[in-house]
Short mmCIF file of C-alpha atoms and ligand atoms in Angstrom, two decimals:
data_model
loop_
_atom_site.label_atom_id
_atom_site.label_comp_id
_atom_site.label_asym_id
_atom_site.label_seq_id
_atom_site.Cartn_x
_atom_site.Cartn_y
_atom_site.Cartn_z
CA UNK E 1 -10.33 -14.79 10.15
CA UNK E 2 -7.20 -16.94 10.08
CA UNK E 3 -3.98 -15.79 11.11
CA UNK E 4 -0.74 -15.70 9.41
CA UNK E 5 1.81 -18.11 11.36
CA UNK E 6 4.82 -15.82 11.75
CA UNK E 7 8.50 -16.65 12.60
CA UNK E 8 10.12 -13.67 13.53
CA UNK E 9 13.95 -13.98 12.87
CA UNK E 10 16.15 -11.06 14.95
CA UNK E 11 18.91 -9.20 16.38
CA UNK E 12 17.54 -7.31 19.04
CA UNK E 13 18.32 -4.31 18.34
CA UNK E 14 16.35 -1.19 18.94
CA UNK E 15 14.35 -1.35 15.31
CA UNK E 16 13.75 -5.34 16.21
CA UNK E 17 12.25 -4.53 19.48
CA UNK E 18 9.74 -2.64 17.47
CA UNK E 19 9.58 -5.23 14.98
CA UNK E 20 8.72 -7.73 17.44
CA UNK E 21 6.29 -5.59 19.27
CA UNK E 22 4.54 -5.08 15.92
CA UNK E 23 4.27 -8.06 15.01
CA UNK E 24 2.51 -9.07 18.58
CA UNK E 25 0.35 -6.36 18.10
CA UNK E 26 -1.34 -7.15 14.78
CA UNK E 27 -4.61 -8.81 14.82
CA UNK E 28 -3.50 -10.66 11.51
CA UNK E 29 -0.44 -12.26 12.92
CA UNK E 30 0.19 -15.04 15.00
CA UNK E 31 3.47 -14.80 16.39
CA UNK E 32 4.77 -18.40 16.41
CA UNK E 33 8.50 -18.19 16.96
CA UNK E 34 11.34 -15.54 17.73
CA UNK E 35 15.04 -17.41 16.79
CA UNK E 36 17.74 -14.61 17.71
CA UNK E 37 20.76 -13.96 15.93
CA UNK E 38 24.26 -11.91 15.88
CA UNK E 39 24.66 -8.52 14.83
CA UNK E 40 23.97 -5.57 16.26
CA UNK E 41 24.99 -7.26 19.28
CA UNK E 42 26.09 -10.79 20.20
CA UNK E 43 23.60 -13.24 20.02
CA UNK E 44 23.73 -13.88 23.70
CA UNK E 45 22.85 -10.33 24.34
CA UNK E 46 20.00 -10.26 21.43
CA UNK E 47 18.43 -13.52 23.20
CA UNK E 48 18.42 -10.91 26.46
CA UNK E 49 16.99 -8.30 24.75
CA UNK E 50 14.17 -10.50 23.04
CA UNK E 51 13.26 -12.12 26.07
CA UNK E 52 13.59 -8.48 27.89
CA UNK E 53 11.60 -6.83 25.44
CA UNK E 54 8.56 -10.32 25.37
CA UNK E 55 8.23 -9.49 28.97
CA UNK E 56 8.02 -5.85 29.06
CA UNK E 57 5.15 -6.33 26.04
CA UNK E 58 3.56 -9.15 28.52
CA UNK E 59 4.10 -12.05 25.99
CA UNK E 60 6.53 -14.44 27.56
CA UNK E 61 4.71 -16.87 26.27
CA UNK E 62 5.96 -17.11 23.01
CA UNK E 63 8.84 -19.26 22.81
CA UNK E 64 12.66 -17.73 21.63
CA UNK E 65 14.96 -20.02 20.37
CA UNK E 66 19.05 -18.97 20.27
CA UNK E 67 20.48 -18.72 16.83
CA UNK E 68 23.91 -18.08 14.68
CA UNK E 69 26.93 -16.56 16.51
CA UNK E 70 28.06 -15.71 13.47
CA UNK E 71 28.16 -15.82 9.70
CA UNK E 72 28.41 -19.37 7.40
CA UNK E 73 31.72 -18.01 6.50
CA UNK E 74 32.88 -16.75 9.94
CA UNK E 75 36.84 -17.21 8.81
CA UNK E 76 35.45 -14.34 6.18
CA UNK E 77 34.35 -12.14 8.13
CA UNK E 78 31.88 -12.04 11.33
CA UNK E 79 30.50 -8.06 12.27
CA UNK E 80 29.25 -8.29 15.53
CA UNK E 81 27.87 -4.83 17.40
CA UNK E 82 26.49 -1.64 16.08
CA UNK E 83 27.01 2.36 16.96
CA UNK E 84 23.03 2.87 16.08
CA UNK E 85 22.01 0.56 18.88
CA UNK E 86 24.93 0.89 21.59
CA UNK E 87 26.52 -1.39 23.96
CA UNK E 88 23.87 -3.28 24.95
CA UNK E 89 22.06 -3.71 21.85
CA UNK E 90 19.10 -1.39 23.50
CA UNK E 91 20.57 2.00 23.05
CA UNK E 92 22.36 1.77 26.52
CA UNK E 93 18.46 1.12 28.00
CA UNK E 94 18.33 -2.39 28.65
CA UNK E 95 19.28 -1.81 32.20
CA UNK E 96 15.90 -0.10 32.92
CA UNK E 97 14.33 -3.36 32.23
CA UNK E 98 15.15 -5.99 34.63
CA UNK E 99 17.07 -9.57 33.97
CA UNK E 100 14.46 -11.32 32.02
CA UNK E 101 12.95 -14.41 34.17
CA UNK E 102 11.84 -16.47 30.77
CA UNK E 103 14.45 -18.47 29.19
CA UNK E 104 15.09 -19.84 25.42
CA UNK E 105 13.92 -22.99 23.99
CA UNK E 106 15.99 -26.06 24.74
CA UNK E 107 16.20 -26.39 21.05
CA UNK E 108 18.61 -24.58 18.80
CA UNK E 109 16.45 -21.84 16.13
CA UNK E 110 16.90 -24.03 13.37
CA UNK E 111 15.42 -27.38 14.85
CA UNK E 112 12.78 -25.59 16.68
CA UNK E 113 12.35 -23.35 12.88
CA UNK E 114 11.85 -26.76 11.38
CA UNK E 115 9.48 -27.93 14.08
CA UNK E 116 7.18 -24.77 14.37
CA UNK E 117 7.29 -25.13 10.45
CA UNK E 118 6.23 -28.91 10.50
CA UNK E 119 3.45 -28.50 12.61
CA UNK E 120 1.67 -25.26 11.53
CA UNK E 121 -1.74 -26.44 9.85
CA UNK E 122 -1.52 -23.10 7.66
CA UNK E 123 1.76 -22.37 5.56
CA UNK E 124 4.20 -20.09 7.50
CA UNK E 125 5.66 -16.70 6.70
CA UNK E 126 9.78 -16.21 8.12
CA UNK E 127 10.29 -12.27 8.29
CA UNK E 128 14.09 -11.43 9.27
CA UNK E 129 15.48 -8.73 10.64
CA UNK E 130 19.12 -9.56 10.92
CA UNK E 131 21.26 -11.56 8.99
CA UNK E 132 19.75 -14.85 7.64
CA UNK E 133 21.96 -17.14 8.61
CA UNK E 134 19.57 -19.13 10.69
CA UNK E 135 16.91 -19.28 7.76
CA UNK E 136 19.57 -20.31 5.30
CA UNK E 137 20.89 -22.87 7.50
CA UNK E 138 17.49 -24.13 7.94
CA UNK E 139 16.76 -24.45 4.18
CA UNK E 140 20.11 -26.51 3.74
CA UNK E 141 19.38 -28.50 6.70
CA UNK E 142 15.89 -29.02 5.91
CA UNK E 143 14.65 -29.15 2.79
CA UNK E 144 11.46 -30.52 3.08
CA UNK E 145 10.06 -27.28 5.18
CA UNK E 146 10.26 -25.04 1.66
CA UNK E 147 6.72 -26.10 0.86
CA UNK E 148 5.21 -24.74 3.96
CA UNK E 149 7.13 -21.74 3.69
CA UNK E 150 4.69 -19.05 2.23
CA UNK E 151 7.64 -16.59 1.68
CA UNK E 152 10.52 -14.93 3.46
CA UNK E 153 10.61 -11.19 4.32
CA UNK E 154 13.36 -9.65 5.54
CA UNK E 155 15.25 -6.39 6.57
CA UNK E 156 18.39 -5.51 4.48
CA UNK E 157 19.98 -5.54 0.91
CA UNK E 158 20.61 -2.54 -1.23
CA UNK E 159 20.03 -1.20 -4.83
CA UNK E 160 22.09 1.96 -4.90
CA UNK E 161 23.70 2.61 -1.31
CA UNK E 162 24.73 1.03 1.55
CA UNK E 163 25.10 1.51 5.51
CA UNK E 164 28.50 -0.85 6.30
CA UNK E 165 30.11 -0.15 2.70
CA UNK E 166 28.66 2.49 -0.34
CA UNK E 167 26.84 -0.77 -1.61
CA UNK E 168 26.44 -2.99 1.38
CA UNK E 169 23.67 -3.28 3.50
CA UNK E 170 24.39 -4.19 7.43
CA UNK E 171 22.57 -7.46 7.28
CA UNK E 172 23.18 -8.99 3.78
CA UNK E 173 26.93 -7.90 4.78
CA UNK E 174 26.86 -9.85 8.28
CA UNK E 175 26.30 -13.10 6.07
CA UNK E 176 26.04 -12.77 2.19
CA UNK E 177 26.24 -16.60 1.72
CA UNK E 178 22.85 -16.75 3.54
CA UNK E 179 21.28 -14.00 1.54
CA UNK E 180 21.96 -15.98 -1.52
CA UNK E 181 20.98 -19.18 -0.49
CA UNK E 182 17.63 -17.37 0.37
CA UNK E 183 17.35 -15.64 -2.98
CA UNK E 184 18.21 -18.94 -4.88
CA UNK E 185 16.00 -20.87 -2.66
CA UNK E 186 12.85 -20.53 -4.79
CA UNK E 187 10.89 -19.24 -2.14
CA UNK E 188 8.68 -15.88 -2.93
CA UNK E 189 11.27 -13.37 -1.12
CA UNK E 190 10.45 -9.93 -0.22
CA UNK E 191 13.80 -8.02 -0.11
CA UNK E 192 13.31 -4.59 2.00
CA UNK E 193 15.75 -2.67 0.92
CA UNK E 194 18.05 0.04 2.66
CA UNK E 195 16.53 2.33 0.41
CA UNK E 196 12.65 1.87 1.14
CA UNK E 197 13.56 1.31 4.89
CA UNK E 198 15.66 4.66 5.50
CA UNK E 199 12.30 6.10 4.64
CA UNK E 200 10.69 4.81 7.72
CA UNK E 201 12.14 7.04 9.84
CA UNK E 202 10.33 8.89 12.99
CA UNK E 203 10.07 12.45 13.94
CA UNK E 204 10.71 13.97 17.33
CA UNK E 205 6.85 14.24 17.14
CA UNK E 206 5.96 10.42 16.16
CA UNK E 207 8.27 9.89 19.40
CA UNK E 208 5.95 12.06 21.29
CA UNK E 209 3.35 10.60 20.13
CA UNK E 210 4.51 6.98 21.29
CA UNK E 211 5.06 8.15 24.59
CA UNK E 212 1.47 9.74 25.66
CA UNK E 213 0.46 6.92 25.14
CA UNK E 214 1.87 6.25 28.50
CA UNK E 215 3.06 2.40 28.68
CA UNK E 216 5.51 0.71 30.12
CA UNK E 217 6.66 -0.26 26.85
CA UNK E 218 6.35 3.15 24.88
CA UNK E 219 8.26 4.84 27.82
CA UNK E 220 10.81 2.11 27.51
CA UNK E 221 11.30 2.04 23.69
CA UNK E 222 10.86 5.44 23.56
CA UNK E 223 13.91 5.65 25.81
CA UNK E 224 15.77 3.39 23.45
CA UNK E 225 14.92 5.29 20.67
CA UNK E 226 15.95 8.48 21.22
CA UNK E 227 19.85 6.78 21.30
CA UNK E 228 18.99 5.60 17.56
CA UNK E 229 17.81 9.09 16.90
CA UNK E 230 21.05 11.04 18.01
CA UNK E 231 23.09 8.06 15.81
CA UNK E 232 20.46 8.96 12.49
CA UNK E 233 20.73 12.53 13.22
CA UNK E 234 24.59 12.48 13.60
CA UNK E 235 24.58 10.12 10.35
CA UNK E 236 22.26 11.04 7.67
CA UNK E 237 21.92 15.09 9.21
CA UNK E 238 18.45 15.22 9.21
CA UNK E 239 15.98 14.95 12.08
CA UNK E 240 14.55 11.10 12.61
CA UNK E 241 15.17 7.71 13.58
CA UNK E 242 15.03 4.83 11.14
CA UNK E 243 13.35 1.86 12.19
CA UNK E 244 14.00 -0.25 9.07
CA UNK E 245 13.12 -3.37 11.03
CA UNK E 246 9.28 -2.49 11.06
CA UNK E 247 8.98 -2.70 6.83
CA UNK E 248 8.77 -6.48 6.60
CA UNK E 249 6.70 -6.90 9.53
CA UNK E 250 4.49 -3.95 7.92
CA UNK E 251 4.77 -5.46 4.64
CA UNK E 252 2.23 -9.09 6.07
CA UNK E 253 0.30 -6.79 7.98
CA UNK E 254 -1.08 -4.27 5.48
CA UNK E 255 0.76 -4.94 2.29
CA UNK E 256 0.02 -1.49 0.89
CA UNK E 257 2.66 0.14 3.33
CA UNK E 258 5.15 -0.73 0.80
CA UNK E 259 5.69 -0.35 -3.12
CA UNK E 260 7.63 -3.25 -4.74
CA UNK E 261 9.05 -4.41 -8.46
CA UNK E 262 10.16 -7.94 -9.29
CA UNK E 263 14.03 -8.23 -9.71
CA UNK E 264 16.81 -11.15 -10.19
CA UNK E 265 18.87 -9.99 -7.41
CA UNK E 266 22.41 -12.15 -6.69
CA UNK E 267 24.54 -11.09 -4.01
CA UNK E 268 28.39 -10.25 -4.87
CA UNK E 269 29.95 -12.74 -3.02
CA UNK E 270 33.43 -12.12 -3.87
CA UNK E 271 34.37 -8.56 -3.99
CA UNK E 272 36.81 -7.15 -2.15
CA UNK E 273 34.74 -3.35 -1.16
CA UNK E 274 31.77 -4.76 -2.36
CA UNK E 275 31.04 -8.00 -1.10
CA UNK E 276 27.76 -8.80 0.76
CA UNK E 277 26.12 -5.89 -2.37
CA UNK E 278 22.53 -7.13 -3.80
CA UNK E 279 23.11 -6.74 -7.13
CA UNK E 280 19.47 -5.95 -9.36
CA UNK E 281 19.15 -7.50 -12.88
CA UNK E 282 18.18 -3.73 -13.72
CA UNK E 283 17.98 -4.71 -17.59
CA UNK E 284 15.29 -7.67 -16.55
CA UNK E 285 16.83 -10.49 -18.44
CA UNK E 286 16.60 -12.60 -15.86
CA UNK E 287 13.57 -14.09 -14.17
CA UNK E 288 12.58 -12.03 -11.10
CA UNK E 289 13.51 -13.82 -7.77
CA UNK E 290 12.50 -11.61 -5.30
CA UNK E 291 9.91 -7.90 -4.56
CA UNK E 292 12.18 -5.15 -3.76
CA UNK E 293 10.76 -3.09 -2.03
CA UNK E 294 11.08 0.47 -3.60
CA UNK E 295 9.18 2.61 -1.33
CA UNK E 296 7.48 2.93 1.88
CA UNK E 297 4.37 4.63 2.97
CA UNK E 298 5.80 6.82 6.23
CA UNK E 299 2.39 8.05 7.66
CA UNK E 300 0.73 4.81 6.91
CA UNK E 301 3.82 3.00 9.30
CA UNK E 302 3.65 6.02 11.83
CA UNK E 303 0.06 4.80 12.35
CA UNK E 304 0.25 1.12 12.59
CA UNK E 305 3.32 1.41 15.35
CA UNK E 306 1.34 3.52 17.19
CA UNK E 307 -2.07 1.79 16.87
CA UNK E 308 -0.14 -1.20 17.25
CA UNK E 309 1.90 0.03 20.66
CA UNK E 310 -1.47 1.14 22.09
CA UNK E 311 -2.30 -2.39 22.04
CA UNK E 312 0.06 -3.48 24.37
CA UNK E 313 0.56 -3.02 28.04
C1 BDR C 1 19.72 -3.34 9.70
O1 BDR C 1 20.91 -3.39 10.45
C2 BDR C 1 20.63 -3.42 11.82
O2 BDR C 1 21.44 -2.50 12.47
C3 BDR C 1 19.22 -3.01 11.99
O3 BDR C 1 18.62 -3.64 13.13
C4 BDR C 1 18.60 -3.44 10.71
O4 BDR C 1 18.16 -4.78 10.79
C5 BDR C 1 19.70 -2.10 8.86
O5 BDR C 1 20.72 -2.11 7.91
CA1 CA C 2 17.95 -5.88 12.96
#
């Protein structure tokens, strides 16, 4: 069986760290590339926290290239740190883990992006979990990689609500010129939206059932993840962290953990409360340009982090 060549685009980030330990888990993925990004943290402290969390999973080996500082329109607006993930990006943890002895790529994320992408014998899939400058910027920079892009899944957009603004999305809002460079690109898109993600939330009990399996890395994350679960507690007032991060990733591993419908989706680039919104061609008159993804599967995502965790360490 042939795996899928993944780049994995982040901003390390509690739900990333699960992302990317997902991802290295899964059988069907072969983990190619992690670029980092801004937002949730600086980008400086996400490439710490990838390389931290690489190690603590015992896959150093796969290279991490440094990404955006911030947004194509940075004069705009640049959002840089996050309440749901704490100072340090980890939920105040990343001090249990010690200074990461691996160090980035000597290449920036877009050049080694367009490398990775040049060389893969099989077409590659980009999931993001952050905002997409990086991919965008690779797509303007260089064109020719579309064709071996299979499609781009990523973490963010909204239909109805929003997390930053009541219709914007944290990572659509950190840089909605990328998001609709990505949508126009022509590219199959998978759009996880805030609304399909909130649902992959964990219990106190999913937590518990993380931590018997007792790793160095469930101890760790489940450390980190009880921080994320006081925020989503405080925030939407009922028990459970969200790990919206884990959808995409979810989405190439067993497609049937999600429920999608083709929409036209442009992102309102100039509003003044409502910039950075994904806006659905709800009356279909448009050609669909993405899957939205509608719905998640919670048990079905319960069970593939913690099959997945049990594979590592
Ligand atoms: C997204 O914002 C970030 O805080 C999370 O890591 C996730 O990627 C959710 O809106
Ligand atoms: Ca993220």
């Amino acid at each position: 069986m042939s795996k899928i060549p993944v780049i994995l685009n982040v901003d390390t980030g509690i739900d990333d760290a699960f992302a990317i330990a997902l991802a290295v888990s899964s059988e069907f993925i072969d983990l190619k590339l992690i670029t980092t990004s801004f937002g949730n943290c600086p980008v400086k402290t996400s490439t710490t926290n990838t390389l931290r969390i690489l190690e603590l999973i015992g896959r150093g080996d796969i290279p991490v290239a440094v990404g955006a500082a911030g947004s194509i329109m940075s004069y705009l607006q640049t959002v840089v740190g996050s309440a749901a993930h704490g100072d340090d990006g980890l939920g105040n943890k990343a001090a249990l883990l010690p200074y990461p002895e691996i160090i980035p790529s000597t290449m920036t994320a877009v050049e080694h992006m367009a490398k990775t992408i040049k060389e893969s014998k099989n077409n590659v899939i980009i999931i993001s979990t952050c905002a997409l400058t990086n991919v965008a910027v690779l797509l303007l920079s260089h064109p020719e990689v579309a064709e071996k892009i299979d499609g781009i899944a990523f973490s963010g957009g909204s239909l109805f609500s929003g997390n930053v603004l009541p219709t914007v999305e944290a990572n659509v809002f950190s840089d909605p010129e990328a998001a609709q460079v990505v949508l126009n690109s022509g590219i199959r898109v998978l759009m996880c939206s805030l609304e399909a993600s909130t649902g992959a939330y964990f219990t106190f009990e999913d937590r518990q059932k993380i931590r018997q399996l007792e790793t160095r890395p469930s101890y760790f994350l489940c450390e980190a993840l009880k921080h994320h679960a006081d925020h989503f507690e405080n925030l939407l007032l009922r028990e459970g962290s969200v790990l919206h991060d884990i959808v995409p990733v979810a989405w190439t591993i067993d497609p049937s953990t999600v429920e999608t419908k083709p929409y036209y989706i442009e992102v309102d680039l100039d509003g003044r409360y409502t910039r950075g919104s994904t806006v659905a061609d709800f009356p279909k008159q448009r050609r669909a340009n993405a899957a939205v993804c509608m719905k998640v599967d919670r048990e079905k995502l319960v069970d593939l982090v913690v099959e997945g965790l049990g594979k590592i360490g």
